[in-house]
Amino acid sequence: MHCRFCKTELTNTFIDLANSPASNSFLTGEQLNEPETFYPLKVYTCSNCFLVQVDEYKKSDAIFNSEYVYFSSYSTSWLAHVKKYTEAMIARFGFNQQSQVIEIASNDGYLLQYFKENQVPVLGIEPTANTAKVAISKGIDSIVDFFGVRLASELAAKNIQADLLLGNNVLAHVPDIVDFVKGMKIILKKNGVITMEFPHLMQLVENNQFDTIYHEHFSYLSFYTVKEIFAAQGLKMFDVEEVPTHGGSLRIYACHAEDDSKELSDRVTAMLKKEADKGMLSLAYYDNFQQKALKIKLDLIDFLIRQKRDGKQVAAYGAAAKGNTLLNYCGIKNDLIDFVVDANPHKQNKFLPASHIPVTNEDYLKAEKPAFVVILPWNLKEEIMNQLSYIRSWGGQFVIAIPELQIL
């Protein structure tokens, strides 16, 4: 296997999470009696460009298909985050009725709806037809397709180009990151702006966030490596921000390398220095991550077994992909966690892959009154704890496993 950016042979294992099914492949009752396909979940660090990456065992068109069940609009905190973003972009860059905003991986229109409210023309590009259908029902023009050089060239030939080209949590999801970034160069107007948000590799390492590793996340990104990938395609970083979403993300700002209209922020140099000072440009930084994950595994299994011995029921909240990575790495099944609650009706009445834990609605939680609720999407713990604060009325307690096991 070779690095998907610089083509260096990959020999350094970052972490091996053993074989697991695709983390977003929820099962129906009929499928419980059928064989499941498991894929290696082994992550490598490139010794040259330090891109952390998995091999493409599960093809992207098999992951992002019409059965895709992630709808962005079910998180109120995420909606608040993107609404604030749209307001900031309009204030900073002056986007108006003459501008064109294009979002890659626009999902159900969760973000573009706020630009539309401000009369800014929008276009969504989204490969999953079922989520794009929801966006279209909101009046958001959407193209159901994968983004890359081919689609960018087709749109540019029709004079469709972006004043603002954005993508949230998509850069890590593309198997051919070079083709993807090259496409952004093609579709960006002469003085256009690119913003991308992605989980920061530094936060993953520092906070043991191994559960954010799954088959649809092909890359795990540092600012240094993303800057190099963009530069190779004629795009330059002019600003970067740290944002709290998804356990700590970066929002990068880029433009054409030949665009001199953007002032270079001091934050670019500061972020490069911060990563270098942490040691992210040496392989030693990525050592021992396996041992950190193993400790979390042992602590969580020990906790669940103790509750089972004591006759206490444990449920979970949030049928998120990261939760499936955690459960499957730990080998946890429906004998240790009875059910998982999720607000998304597209996931309810299905079963988590491999663990076969049933996904229920919130009424089931209220009826069962479990002693503990394990919050699987720990990045939304404040939102979830507020939403489910009533479990304390029966003595229920919240639990998170990452960055370490905590009873909250």
Tab-separated table of N, CA and C in Angstrom, residues 99-103 121-125 141-143 147-165 183-190:
chain	number	residue	atom	x	y	z
A	99	SER	N	-23.586	36.405	-5.420
A	99	SER	CA	-22.560	35.405	-5.111
A	99	SER	C	-23.074	33.994	-5.396
A	100	GLN	N	-22.150	33.056	-5.473
A	100	GLN	CA	-22.512	31.646	-5.618
A	100	GLN	C	-21.806	30.845	-4.531
A	101	VAL	N	-22.592	30.230	-3.650
A	101	VAL	CA	-22.055	29.347	-2.617
A	101	VAL	C	-22.291	27.907	-3.048
A	102	ILE	N	-21.246	27.109	-3.057
A	102	ILE	CA	-21.357	25.682	-3.390
A	102	ILE	C	-20.827	24.881	-2.206
A	103	GLU	N	-21.636	23.936	-1.752
A	103	GLU	CA	-21.190	23.050	-0.666
A	103	GLU	C	-21.015	21.640	-1.187
A	121	PRO	N	-27.395	32.814	-3.364
A	121	PRO	CA	-27.622	31.625	-4.202
A	121	PRO	C	-26.748	30.441	-3.774
A	122	VAL	N	-27.343	29.254	-3.727
A	122	VAL	CA	-26.632	28.078	-3.228
A	122	VAL	C	-26.780	26.904	-4.186
A	123	LEU	N	-25.797	26.011	-4.120
A	123	LEU	CA	-25.831	24.743	-4.847
A	123	LEU	C	-25.191	23.684	-3.966
A	124	GLY	N	-25.895	22.575	-3.796
A	124	GLY	CA	-25.349	21.471	-3.020
A	124	GLY	C	-24.873	20.347	-3.926
A	125	ILE	N	-23.785	19.716	-3.545
A	125	ILE	CA	-23.289	18.518	-4.228
A	125	ILE	C	-23.265	17.403	-3.198
A	141	ASP	N	-31.098	23.736	-4.480
A	141	ASP	CA	-30.622	23.037	-5.671
A	141	ASP	C	-29.512	22.067	-5.284
A	142	SER	N	-29.632	20.822	-5.719
A	142	SER	CA	-28.660	19.800	-5.323
A	142	SER	C	-28.341	18.885	-6.495
A	143	ILE	N	-27.068	18.562	-6.634
A	143	ILE	CA	-26.602	17.605	-7.633
A	143	ILE	C	-26.229	16.325	-6.893
A	147	PHE	N	-17.942	14.379	-5.896
A	147	PHE	CA	-17.171	15.525	-6.362
A	147	PHE	C	-15.734	15.125	-6.677
A	148	GLY	N	-15.215	15.703	-7.745
A	148	GLY	CA	-13.826	15.513	-8.138
A	148	GLY	C	-13.597	16.267	-9.431
A	149	VAL	N	-12.498	15.977	-10.104
A	149	VAL	CA	-12.133	16.692	-11.330
A	149	VAL	C	-13.226	16.570	-12.389
A	150	ARG	N	-13.788	15.374	-12.554
A	150	ARG	CA	-14.809	15.172	-13.599
A	150	ARG	C	-15.997	16.111	-13.401
A	151	LEU	N	-16.606	16.089	-12.219
A	151	LEU	CA	-17.789	16.918	-11.977
A	151	LEU	C	-17.427	18.399	-11.983
A	152	ALA	N	-16.281	18.763	-11.392
A	152	ALA	CA	-15.859	20.166	-11.365
A	152	ALA	C	-15.701	20.711	-12.782
A	153	SER	N	-15.123	19.900	-13.658
A	153	SER	CA	-14.922	20.324	-15.045
A	153	SER	C	-16.255	20.500	-15.764
A	154	GLU	N	-17.200	19.583	-15.508
A	154	GLU	CA	-18.529	19.684	-16.117
A	154	GLU	C	-19.233	20.963	-15.679
A	155	LEU	N	-19.139	21.296	-14.409
A	155	LEU	CA	-19.805	22.497	-13.886
A	155	LEU	C	-19.124	23.760	-14.393
A	156	ALA	N	-17.791	23.766	-14.381
A	156	ALA	CA	-17.050	24.937	-14.850
A	156	ALA	C	-17.347	25.214	-16.322
A	157	ALA	N	-17.541	24.151	-17.105
A	157	ALA	CA	-17.869	24.310	-18.525
A	157	ALA	C	-19.229	24.976	-18.717
A	158	LYS	N	-20.084	24.892	-17.687
A	158	LYS	CA	-21.407	25.548	-17.707
A	158	LYS	C	-21.366	26.893	-16.985
A	159	ASN	N	-20.145	27.383	-16.713
A	159	ASN	CA	-19.949	28.644	-15.982
A	159	ASN	C	-20.525	28.609	-14.567
A	160	ILE	N	-20.536	27.430	-13.984
A	160	ILE	CA	-20.936	27.295	-12.573
A	160	ILE	C	-19.664	27.181	-11.741
A	161	GLN	N	-19.313	28.266	-11.050
A	161	GLN	CA	-18.136	28.302	-10.185
A	161	GLN	C	-18.474	29.009	-8.884
A	162	ALA	N	-17.646	28.808	-7.882
A	162	ALA	CA	-17.978	29.234	-6.530
A	162	ALA	C	-17.224	30.480	-6.085
A	163	ASP	N	-17.989	31.415	-5.486
A	163	ASP	CA	-17.365	32.493	-4.712
A	163	ASP	C	-16.951	31.943	-3.346
A	164	LEU	N	-17.792	31.060	-2.819
A	164	LEU	CA	-17.461	30.327	-1.596
A	164	LEU	C	-17.689	28.859	-1.868
A	165	LEU	N	-16.633	28.066	-1.732
A	165	LEU	CA	-16.701	26.611	-1.881
A	165	LEU	C	-16.405	26.020	-0.513
A	183	GLY	N	-10.155	19.154	-8.107
A	183	GLY	CA	-11.493	19.588	-8.516
A	183	GLY	C	-11.878	20.921	-7.900
A	184	MET	N	-11.481	21.138	-6.656
A	184	MET	CA	-11.782	22.414	-5.998
A	184	MET	C	-11.090	23.570	-6.703
A	185	LYS	N	-9.868	23.339	-7.152
A	185	LYS	CA	-9.123	24.361	-7.911
A	185	LYS	C	-9.898	24.749	-9.172
A	186	ILE	N	-10.497	23.772	-9.831
A	186	ILE	CA	-11.205	24.003	-11.096
A	186	ILE	C	-12.489	24.800	-10.889
A	187	ILE	N	-13.217	24.501	-9.806
A	187	ILE	CA	-14.554	25.075	-9.637
A	187	ILE	C	-14.541	26.399	-8.869
A	188	LEU	N	-13.379	26.809	-8.377
A	188	LEU	CA	-13.280	28.041	-7.589
A	188	LEU	C	-13.069	29.248	-8.495
A	189	LYS	N	-13.869	30.295	-8.279
A	189	LYS	CA	-13.694	31.532	-9.045
A	189	LYS	C	-12.329	32.153	-8.753
A	190	LYS	N	-11.924	33.075	-9.616
A	190	LYS	CA	-10.591	33.685	-9.553
A	190	LYS	C	-10.258	34.218	-8.159
